[in-house]
Amino acid sequence: MGSYLPEKVLTNADLERMVDTTDEWIVTRTGIRQRRIARQDETTSDMAVEAARRALENARMTPEDIDLIIVATITPDMFFPSTACLVQHKLGARHVPAFDISVACSGFIYGIAIANQFIGSGTYRHALVIGAEKLSTVTDWSDRSTCVLFGDGAGAAVLGEVKEGGIISVNLGADGSKGDLLNLPAGGSKMPASKKTIDDKLHYIKMNGAELFKHAVKIMADAGLGATNPLNLKAEDIDLIIPHQANIRILMAVAKRMGIGEDKIYLNIEKYGNMSAASSAVALCEAVKEGRIRKGNRILLDAFGGGLTWGAIVIEW
Ligand code: ACO
């Protein structure tokens, strides 16, 4: 694992000076105290490459060892070429398959699931899966209901075959009927960029927070159980849950619904906010670094996001 967080820290106190909000509101409603913001000249692929370099170093590998590159992002450098192609080139990897996936916050888990298929089938030996986002570019910094939530960052994993354990369960899903709850309306083929779309602020994330909250709790709990039930795993069989860091209240409600102790929920939301596809990747990386994950532990990765999408994976570390 490897991660990269931009240097600039934007605190709740900073946001108090930008919109009508308070540190107290943000902390009690979301659990977020600060988030990182990328430099203007720092792109999603730049952050992805840095996270990938660190992951490769930790895996004692070089870019030449990689057979597949997947980048999960909803804030690509541009529509095309894909961010994964940019990463391949900047990293100096071989001309291996490289593509992006657009699954919002569940993207890293989908990426891991895809890589797992390629490695499991023996098609590729080593895959690089990255979750990277520059959400600050699609955040309306005058909208207090969304701007307090998001941050920038990247996390990367190098996957390879293991003799025992590894990814032992995968549960992915999507419900396109609820896409309206969280979207970025303009810039695509439906509503190409125009003076009107800019004036109407349609190039920013639009969110129905309260409705999303309700769905998120049920979706994350069901997704998690959908990954653990086929293995007959009980709450006590899971050593640590690495959830998508959307809102601390969502995560605590998910823990309750799943009958899992709050102490088993890994949290870093207070430092970084919601980084969409990067959130689970960075959280997994930091949990490893902090010694929260040991060999043989059973880890549940669990995420939901725009789409709506969800994904949960059980890893025997
Ligand atoms: N500061 C102060 N007041 C605020 C702020 C703010 N930053 N934002 C909203 N408010 C106000 C609202 O205007 C409202 O005021 P009113 O009662 O006078 O109308 C009041 O606070 C309550 O607003 P709610 O939206 O009901 O607040 P809620 O408790 O639902 O919290 C939140 C809002 C934090 C957005 C919550 O709904 C949430 O976390 N939803 C899920 C969001 C999420 O997970 N999104 C991302 C998932 S997918 C992805 O990551 C891409």
CSV table of C-alpha atoms and ligand atoms in Angstrom, one decimal:
chain,number,residue,atom,x,y,z
A,1,MET,CA,0.0,0.0,0.0
A,2,GLY,CA,1.0,3.6,-0.5
A,3,SER,CA,-0.7,6.9,-0.1
A,4,TYR,CA,-0.3,10.6,-0.9
A,5,LEU,CA,-2.0,13.5,0.7
A,6,PRO,CA,-1.4,17.1,-0.6
A,7,GLU,CA,0.4,19.4,1.8
A,8,LYS,CA,-2.3,22.1,2.1
A,9,VAL,CA,-4.6,21.6,5.1
A,10,LEU,CA,-8.0,23.3,5.0
A,11,THR,CA,-9.5,23.3,8.5
A,12,ASN,CA,-13.0,23.9,9.7
A,13,ALA,CA,-11.8,27.3,11.0
A,14,ASP,CA,-10.8,28.1,7.4
A,15,LEU,CA,-14.3,27.1,6.2
A,16,GLU,CA,-15.9,29.3,8.8
A,17,ARG,CA,-14.3,32.2,7.0
A,18,MET,CA,-15.6,31.0,3.6
A,19,VAL,CA,-19.2,30.0,4.2
A,20,ASP,CA,-21.9,30.3,7.0
A,21,THR,CA,-20.8,27.3,9.1
A,22,THR,CA,-19.1,26.4,12.3
A,23,ASP,CA,-16.5,23.9,13.4
A,24,GLU,CA,-19.0,22.6,15.9
A,25,TRP,CA,-21.6,21.9,13.2
A,26,ILE,CA,-19.1,20.2,10.9
A,27,VAL,CA,-17.6,18.0,13.7
A,28,THR,CA,-20.9,16.9,15.2
A,29,ARG,CA,-22.7,16.3,11.9
A,30,THR,CA,-19.8,14.7,10.0
A,31,GLY,CA,-16.7,14.0,12.2
A,32,ILE,CA,-14.5,16.0,9.9
A,33,ARG,CA,-12.0,18.5,11.3
A,34,GLN,CA,-9.8,19.1,8.3
A,35,ARG,CA,-9.2,18.0,4.7
A,36,ARG,CA,-6.3,18.2,2.2
A,37,ILE,CA,-6.4,20.4,-0.9
A,38,ALA,CA,-4.2,19.8,-3.9
A,39,ARG,CA,-2.1,22.6,-5.4
A,40,GLN,CA,-3.6,24.2,-8.5
A,41,ASP,CA,-0.9,22.6,-10.7
A,42,GLU,CA,-1.2,19.2,-9.0
A,43,THR,CA,-3.5,16.8,-10.9
A,44,THR,CA,-5.2,13.6,-10.0
A,45,SER,CA,-2.6,11.7,-12.0
A,46,ASP,CA,0.2,13.4,-10.1
A,47,MET,CA,-1.3,12.3,-6.8
A,48,ALA,CA,-1.9,8.8,-8.1
A,49,VAL,CA,1.7,8.5,-9.3
A,50,GLU,CA,3.1,9.5,-5.9
A,51,ALA,CA,0.8,7.0,-4.1
A,52,ALA,CA,1.8,4.3,-6.6
A,53,ARG,CA,5.5,5.0,-6.2
A,54,ARG,CA,5.1,4.6,-2.4
A,55,ALA,CA,3.1,1.4,-2.8
A,56,LEU,CA,5.7,-0.1,-5.2
A,57,GLU,CA,8.5,0.9,-2.7
A,58,ASN,CA,6.6,-0.8,0.1
A,59,ALA,CA,6.1,-3.9,-2.1
A,60,ARG,CA,9.8,-3.8,-3.0
A,61,MET,CA,8.9,-3.7,-6.7
A,62,THR,CA,9.5,-1.4,-9.6
A,63,PRO,CA,7.0,-0.1,-12.2
A,64,GLU,CA,8.3,-2.8,-14.7
A,65,ASP,CA,6.8,-5.5,-12.4
A,66,ILE,CA,3.3,-4.2,-13.0
A,67,ASP,CA,1.1,-6.0,-15.5
A,68,LEU,CA,-2.2,-4.0,-15.1
A,69,ILE,CA,-3.1,-0.5,-14.0
A,70,ILE,CA,-6.5,0.5,-12.8
A,71,VAL,CA,-7.3,4.0,-11.6
A,72,ALA,CA,-10.6,4.6,-9.8
A,73,THR,CA,-11.6,8.3,-10.0
A,74,ILE,CA,-14.5,10.6,-10.7
A,75,THR,CA,-12.1,13.6,-11.1
A,76,PRO,CA,-9.8,12.4,-14.0
A,77,ASP,CA,-7.2,14.9,-15.3
A,78,MET,CA,-9.4,15.0,-18.4
A,79,PHE,CA,-12.1,12.9,-20.2
A,80,PHE,CA,-9.4,11.1,-22.2
A,81,PRO,CA,-6.7,9.9,-22.2
A,82,SER,CA,-7.6,8.0,-19.1
A,83,THR,CA,-5.8,8.9,-15.8
A,84,ALA,CA,-4.5,5.4,-15.8
A,85,CYS,CA,-2.7,6.0,-19.1
A,86,LEU,CA,-1.2,9.2,-17.8
A,87,VAL,CA,-0.1,7.3,-14.6
A,88,GLN,CA,1.5,4.5,-16.7
A,89,HIS,CA,3.5,7.0,-18.7
A,90,LYS,CA,4.6,9.2,-15.7
A,91,LEU,CA,5.4,6.1,-13.6
A,92,GLY,CA,7.6,4.6,-16.5
A,93,ALA,CA,5.6,1.4,-16.4
A,94,ARG,CA,5.6,-1.0,-19.4
A,95,HIS,CA,2.9,-0.7,-22.1
A,96,VAL,CA,0.5,-2.8,-20.0
A,97,PRO,CA,-3.3,-2.4,-20.0
A,98,ALA,CA,-4.4,0.7,-18.2
A,99,PHE,CA,-7.9,2.1,-17.7
A,100,ASP,CA,-10.0,4.2,-15.4
A,101,ILE,CA,-13.2,3.1,-13.7
A,102,SER,CA,-15.9,5.6,-12.7
A,103,VAL,CA,-17.6,4.1,-9.6
A,104,ALA,CA,-17.4,7.2,-7.3
A,105,CYS,CA,-16.6,6.3,-3.7
A,106,SER,CA,-16.8,2.5,-4.3
A,107,GLY,CA,-14.2,2.8,-7.0
A,108,PHE,CA,-11.2,1.4,-5.1
A,109,ILE,CA,-13.1,-1.7,-4.0
A,110,TYR,CA,-14.4,-2.3,-7.6
A,111,GLY,CA,-10.8,-1.9,-8.8
A,112,ILE,CA,-9.5,-4.4,-6.3
A,113,ALA,CA,-12.3,-6.8,-7.4
A,114,ILE,CA,-11.4,-6.5,-11.0
A,115,ALA,CA,-7.6,-6.9,-10.4
A,116,ASN,CA,-8.5,-10.0,-8.2
A,117,GLN,CA,-10.2,-11.6,-11.3
A,118,PHE,CA,-7.2,-11.0,-13.5
A,119,ILE,CA,-4.7,-12.3,-11.0
A,120,GLY,CA,-6.9,-15.2,-9.9
A,121,SER,CA,-7.3,-16.3,-13.5
A,122,GLY,CA,-3.5,-16.2,-14.0
A,123,THR,CA,-3.8,-13.6,-16.7
A,124,TYR,CA,-1.6,-11.1,-14.9
A,125,ARG,CA,0.8,-11.4,-12.0
A,126,HIS,CA,0.8,-8.0,-10.5
A,127,ALA,CA,-1.8,-5.2,-10.6
A,128,LEU,CA,-1.6,-1.6,-9.5
A,129,VAL,CA,-5.0,-0.3,-8.2
A,130,ILE,CA,-5.2,3.3,-7.4
A,131,GLY,CA,-8.0,5.5,-5.9
A,132,ALA,CA,-7.3,9.1,-6.6
A,133,GLU,CA,-9.4,12.3,-6.5
A,134,LYS,CA,-9.1,16.0,-6.8
A,135,LEU,CA,-12.6,16.7,-5.5
A,136,SER,CA,-11.6,20.3,-4.7
A,137,THR,CA,-12.0,21.1,-8.4
A,138,VAL,CA,-15.7,19.9,-8.5
A,139,THR,CA,-16.7,21.3,-5.1
A,140,ASP,CA,-18.8,24.4,-5.0
A,141,TRP,CA,-16.9,26.4,-2.3
A,142,SER,CA,-19.9,28.6,-1.8
A,143,ASP,CA,-22.3,25.7,-0.9
A,144,ARG,CA,-22.0,24.9,2.8
A,145,SER,CA,-24.0,21.7,2.5
A,146,THR,CA,-21.3,20.1,0.4
A,147,CYS,CA,-18.0,22.0,0.6
A,148,VAL,CA,-17.4,20.9,4.2
A,149,LEU,CA,-17.3,17.3,3.2
A,150,PHE,CA,-14.7,16.7,0.6
A,151,GLY,CA,-11.0,16.5,0.2
A,152,ASP,CA,-8.2,15.5,-2.2
A,153,GLY,CA,-5.8,12.6,-2.0
A,154,ALA,CA,-4.7,9.2,-3.4
A,155,GLY,CA,-4.1,5.7,-2.2
A,156,ALA,CA,-2.6,2.7,-4.1
A,157,ALA,CA,-2.3,-1.0,-3.7
A,158,VAL,CA,-0.1,-3.5,-5.5
A,159,LEU,CA,-1.8,-6.9,-5.8
A,160,GLY,CA,-0.2,-10.2,-6.4
A,161,GLU,CA,-1.0,-13.9,-5.9
A,162,VAL,CA,-0.9,-15.3,-2.4
A,163,LYS,CA,-0.7,-18.9,-1.3
A,164,GLU,CA,-3.4,-18.7,1.3
A,165,GLY,CA,-6.0,-16.1,2.4
A,166,GLY,CA,-6.0,-12.9,0.4
A,167,ILE,CA,-9.3,-11.7,-1.0
A,168,ILE,CA,-11.8,-14.3,0.2
A,169,SER,CA,-15.1,-12.6,-0.6
A,170,VAL,CA,-16.4,-9.9,-3.0
A,171,ASN,CA,-19.8,-8.3,-3.1
A,172,LEU,CA,-20.4,-5.5,-5.6
A,173,GLY,CA,-23.6,-3.8,-6.6
A,174,ALA,CA,-25.3,-0.7,-8.1
A,175,ASP,CA,-28.7,1.0,-8.2
A,176,GLY,CA,-28.9,3.4,-11.1
A,177,SER,CA,-32.4,4.5,-10.2
A,178,LYS,CA,-30.9,6.7,-7.4
A,179,GLY,CA,-28.2,8.4,-9.5
A,180,ASP,CA,-29.9,11.8,-8.9
A,181,LEU,CA,-29.0,11.8,-5.2
A,182,LEU,CA,-25.4,12.6,-6.0
A,183,ASN,CA,-24.1,13.8,-9.3
A,184,LEU,CA,-22.1,16.3,-11.3
A,185,PRO,CA,-24.7,17.4,-13.9
A,186,ALA,CA,-22.7,19.2,-16.6
A,187,GLY,CA,-19.6,18.7,-18.7
A,188,GLY,CA,-20.7,15.4,-20.3
A,189,SER,CA,-22.6,14.6,-23.5
A,190,LYS,CA,-26.0,15.4,-21.9
A,191,MET,CA,-25.0,19.0,-20.9
A,192,PRO,CA,-21.7,20.1,-22.5
A,193,ALA,CA,-19.9,23.0,-20.9
A,194,SER,CA,-21.4,26.3,-21.9
A,195,LYS,CA,-21.6,29.8,-20.4
A,196,LYS,CA,-25.0,28.8,-18.9
A,197,THR,CA,-23.7,25.6,-17.2
A,198,ILE,CA,-20.9,27.7,-15.7
A,199,ASP,CA,-23.3,30.5,-14.6
A,200,ASP,CA,-25.7,27.8,-13.1
A,201,LYS,CA,-22.8,26.1,-11.3
A,202,LEU,CA,-23.5,22.8,-12.9
A,203,HIS,CA,-19.9,21.7,-12.9
A,204,TYR,CA,-20.0,21.0,-9.2
A,205,ILE,CA,-21.1,18.1,-7.1
A,206,LYS,CA,-24.9,18.2,-6.4
A,207,MET,CA,-26.0,16.1,-3.4
A,208,ASN,CA,-29.2,15.3,-1.6
A,209,GLY,CA,-27.4,14.7,1.7
A,210,ALA,CA,-30.3,13.7,4.0
A,211,GLU,CA,-31.7,11.2,1.5
A,212,LEU,CA,-28.2,9.8,0.8
A,213,PHE,CA,-27.6,9.4,4.5
A,214,LYS,CA,-30.6,7.1,4.8
A,215,HIS,CA,-29.6,4.9,1.9
A,216,ALA,CA,-25.9,4.9,2.9
A,217,VAL,CA,-26.5,3.2,6.2
A,218,LYS,CA,-28.6,0.4,4.8
A,219,ILE,CA,-26.5,0.0,1.7
A,220,MET,CA,-23.2,-0.2,3.6
A,221,ALA,CA,-24.6,-2.6,6.2
A,222,ASP,CA,-26.2,-4.9,3.5
A,223,ALA,CA,-23.0,-4.7,1.3
A,224,GLY,CA,-20.9,-5.8,4.3
A,225,LEU,CA,-23.2,-8.6,5.2
A,226,GLY,CA,-23.4,-9.7,1.6
A,227,ALA,CA,-19.6,-10.2,1.7
A,228,THR,CA,-19.4,-11.9,5.1
A,229,ASN,CA,-22.6,-14.1,5.1
A,230,PRO,CA,-21.4,-16.4,2.3
A,231,LEU,CA,-18.4,-17.3,4.5
A,232,ASN,CA,-20.6,-17.6,7.6
A,233,LEU,CA,-18.5,-15.0,9.2
A,234,LYS,CA,-19.9,-13.4,12.4
A,235,ALA,CA,-19.2,-10.0,13.7
A,236,GLU,CA,-16.5,-11.3,16.0
A,237,ASP,CA,-14.7,-13.0,13.1
A,238,ILE,CA,-13.9,-9.6,11.5
A,239,ASP,CA,-10.9,-7.9,13.0
A,240,LEU,CA,-11.2,-4.5,11.4
A,241,ILE,CA,-13.7,-2.7,9.1
A,242,ILE,CA,-12.2,-0.2,6.7
A,243,PRO,CA,-15.3,1.8,5.5
A,244,HIS,CA,-15.6,4.5,3.0
A,245,GLN,CA,-15.1,7.6,5.1
A,246,ALA,CA,-18.2,9.6,4.2
A,247,ASN,CA,-19.6,10.6,7.6
A,248,ILE,CA,-18.8,9.4,11.1
A,249,ARG,CA,-22.5,9.2,11.9
A,250,ILE,CA,-23.1,6.9,8.9
A,251,LEU,CA,-20.3,4.7,9.9
A,252,MET,CA,-21.5,4.4,13.5
A,253,ALA,CA,-25.0,3.5,12.4
A,254,VAL,CA,-23.6,0.9,10.0
A,255,ALA,CA,-21.6,-0.7,12.9
A,256,LYS,CA,-24.7,-0.8,15.0
A,257,ARG,CA,-26.8,-2.4,12.2
A,258,MET,CA,-24.1,-5.0,11.6
A,259,GLY,CA,-23.7,-5.7,15.3
A,260,ILE,CA,-20.0,-4.8,15.1
A,261,GLY,CA,-18.2,-2.9,17.9
A,262,GLU,CA,-17.4,0.8,17.1
A,263,ASP,CA,-13.8,0.1,18.1
A,264,LYS,CA,-13.5,-2.2,15.0
A,265,ILE,CA,-14.3,0.6,12.6
A,266,TYR,CA,-11.2,2.3,11.3
A,267,LEU,CA,-11.5,6.1,11.1
A,268,ASN,CA,-9.4,8.8,9.5
A,269,ILE,CA,-12.3,11.0,8.3
A,270,GLU,CA,-11.4,13.7,10.8
A,271,LYS,CA,-8.1,14.3,9.0
A,272,TYR,CA,-9.1,14.0,5.4
A,273,GLY,CA,-12.9,14.2,4.9
A,274,ASN,CA,-14.5,12.3,2.1
A,275,MET,CA,-12.0,11.7,-0.7
A,276,SER,CA,-14.3,9.5,-2.8
A,277,ALA,CA,-12.4,6.6,-4.4
A,278,ALA,CA,-9.2,7.6,-2.5
A,279,SER,CA,-10.9,7.3,0.9
A,280,SER,CA,-10.8,3.5,1.3
A,281,ALA,CA,-7.4,3.2,-0.3
A,282,VAL,CA,-5.8,5.8,2.1
A,283,ALA,CA,-7.6,4.3,5.1
A,284,LEU,CA,-6.3,0.8,4.3
A,285,CYS,CA,-2.8,2.2,3.8
A,286,GLU,CA,-2.8,4.1,7.1
A,287,ALA,CA,-4.3,1.1,9.0
A,288,VAL,CA,-1.4,-1.0,7.8
A,289,LYS,CA,1.1,1.6,8.6
A,290,GLU,CA,-0.3,2.1,12.1
A,291,GLY,CA,-0.1,-1.7,12.8
A,292,ARG,CA,-3.9,-2.1,13.0
A,293,ILE,CA,-3.7,-4.9,10.5
A,294,ARG,CA,-1.7,-8.1,11.2
A,295,LYS,CA,-1.0,-11.2,9.3
A,296,GLY,CA,-4.1,-13.5,9.4
A,297,ASN,CA,-6.5,-10.7,10.3
A,298,ARG,CA,-9.8,-10.6,8.5
A,299,ILE,CA,-10.5,-7.1,7.1
A,300,LEU,CA,-13.8,-5.9,5.7
A,301,LEU,CA,-13.5,-3.1,3.1
A,302,ASP,CA,-17.0,-1.6,2.7
A,303,ALA,CA,-18.0,1.4,0.6
A,304,PHE,CA,-21.0,3.1,-1.1
A,305,GLY,CA,-21.0,6.1,-3.5
A,306,GLY,CA,-22.6,7.9,-6.4
A,307,GLY,CA,-24.4,5.8,-8.9
A,308,LEU,CA,-25.5,4.6,-6.5
A,309,THR,CA,-22.8,1.9,-6.2
A,310,TRP,CA,-21.5,-0.3,-3.4
A,311,GLY,CA,-18.8,-2.8,-2.8
A,312,ALA,CA,-17.5,-4.9,0.1
A,313,ILE,CA,-14.5,-7.2,0.2
A,314,VAL,CA,-13.2,-9.5,2.9
A,315,ILE,CA,-9.4,-9.9,2.9
A,316,GLU,CA,-7.5,-12.4,5.0
A,317,TRP,CA,-4.3,-10.4,5.4
B,1,ACO,N1,-22.9,24.4,8.4
B,1,ACO,C1,-24.0,24.8,9.1
B,1,ACO,N2,-25.3,24.4,8.8
B,1,ACO,C2,-25.4,23.6,7.7
B,1,ACO,C3,-24.3,23.2,6.9
B,1,ACO,C4,-23.1,23.6,7.3
B,1,ACO,N3,-22.0,23.3,6.6
B,1,ACO,N4,-24.8,22.4,5.9
B,1,ACO,C5,-26.1,22.4,6.1
B,1,ACO,N5,-26.5,23.1,7.2
B,1,ACO,C6,-27.8,23.3,7.7
B,1,ACO,C7,-28.9,23.1,6.7
B,1,ACO,O1,-29.1,24.2,5.9
B,1,ACO,C8,-30.1,22.7,7.5
B,1,ACO,O2,-30.6,23.9,8.0
B,1,ACO,P1,-32.2,24.1,8.2
B,1,ACO,O3,-32.7,23.1,9.2
B,1,ACO,O4,-32.3,25.5,8.7
B,1,ACO,O5,-32.8,23.9,6.8
B,1,ACO,C9,-29.5,22.0,8.7
B,1,ACO,O6,-28.1,22.3,8.7
B,1,ACO,C10,-29.6,20.5,8.7
B,1,ACO,O7,-29.3,20.1,7.4
B,1,ACO,P2,-29.3,18.6,7.0
B,1,ACO,O8,-28.9,18.4,5.5
B,1,ACO,O9,-30.6,18.0,7.4
B,1,ACO,O10,-28.2,18.0,7.9
B,1,ACO,P3,-27.7,16.5,8.1
B,1,ACO,O11,-27.7,16.2,9.6
B,1,ACO,O12,-28.5,15.6,7.2
B,1,ACO,O13,-26.2,16.6,7.7
B,1,ACO,C11,-24.9,15.9,5.8
B,1,ACO,C12,-25.9,16.9,6.4
B,1,ACO,C13,-23.6,16.0,6.7
B,1,ACO,C14,-24.5,16.3,4.4
B,1,ACO,C15,-25.5,14.5,5.9
B,1,ACO,O14,-26.8,14.5,5.3
B,1,ACO,C16,-24.6,13.5,5.2
B,1,ACO,O15,-23.5,13.2,5.6
B,1,ACO,N6,-25.2,12.8,4.2
B,1,ACO,C17,-24.5,11.8,3.4
B,1,ACO,C18,-23.6,12.5,2.5
B,1,ACO,C19,-22.6,11.6,1.9
B,1,ACO,O16,-22.3,10.6,2.4
B,1,ACO,N7,-22.2,12.0,0.7
B,1,ACO,C20,-21.2,11.4,0.0
B,1,ACO,C21,-21.4,9.9,-0.3
B,1,ACO,S1,-20.9,9.4,-1.9
B,1,ACO,C22,-19.5,10.2,-2.3
B,1,ACO,O17,-18.7,10.3,-1.4
B,1,ACO,C23,-19.1,10.7,-3.6
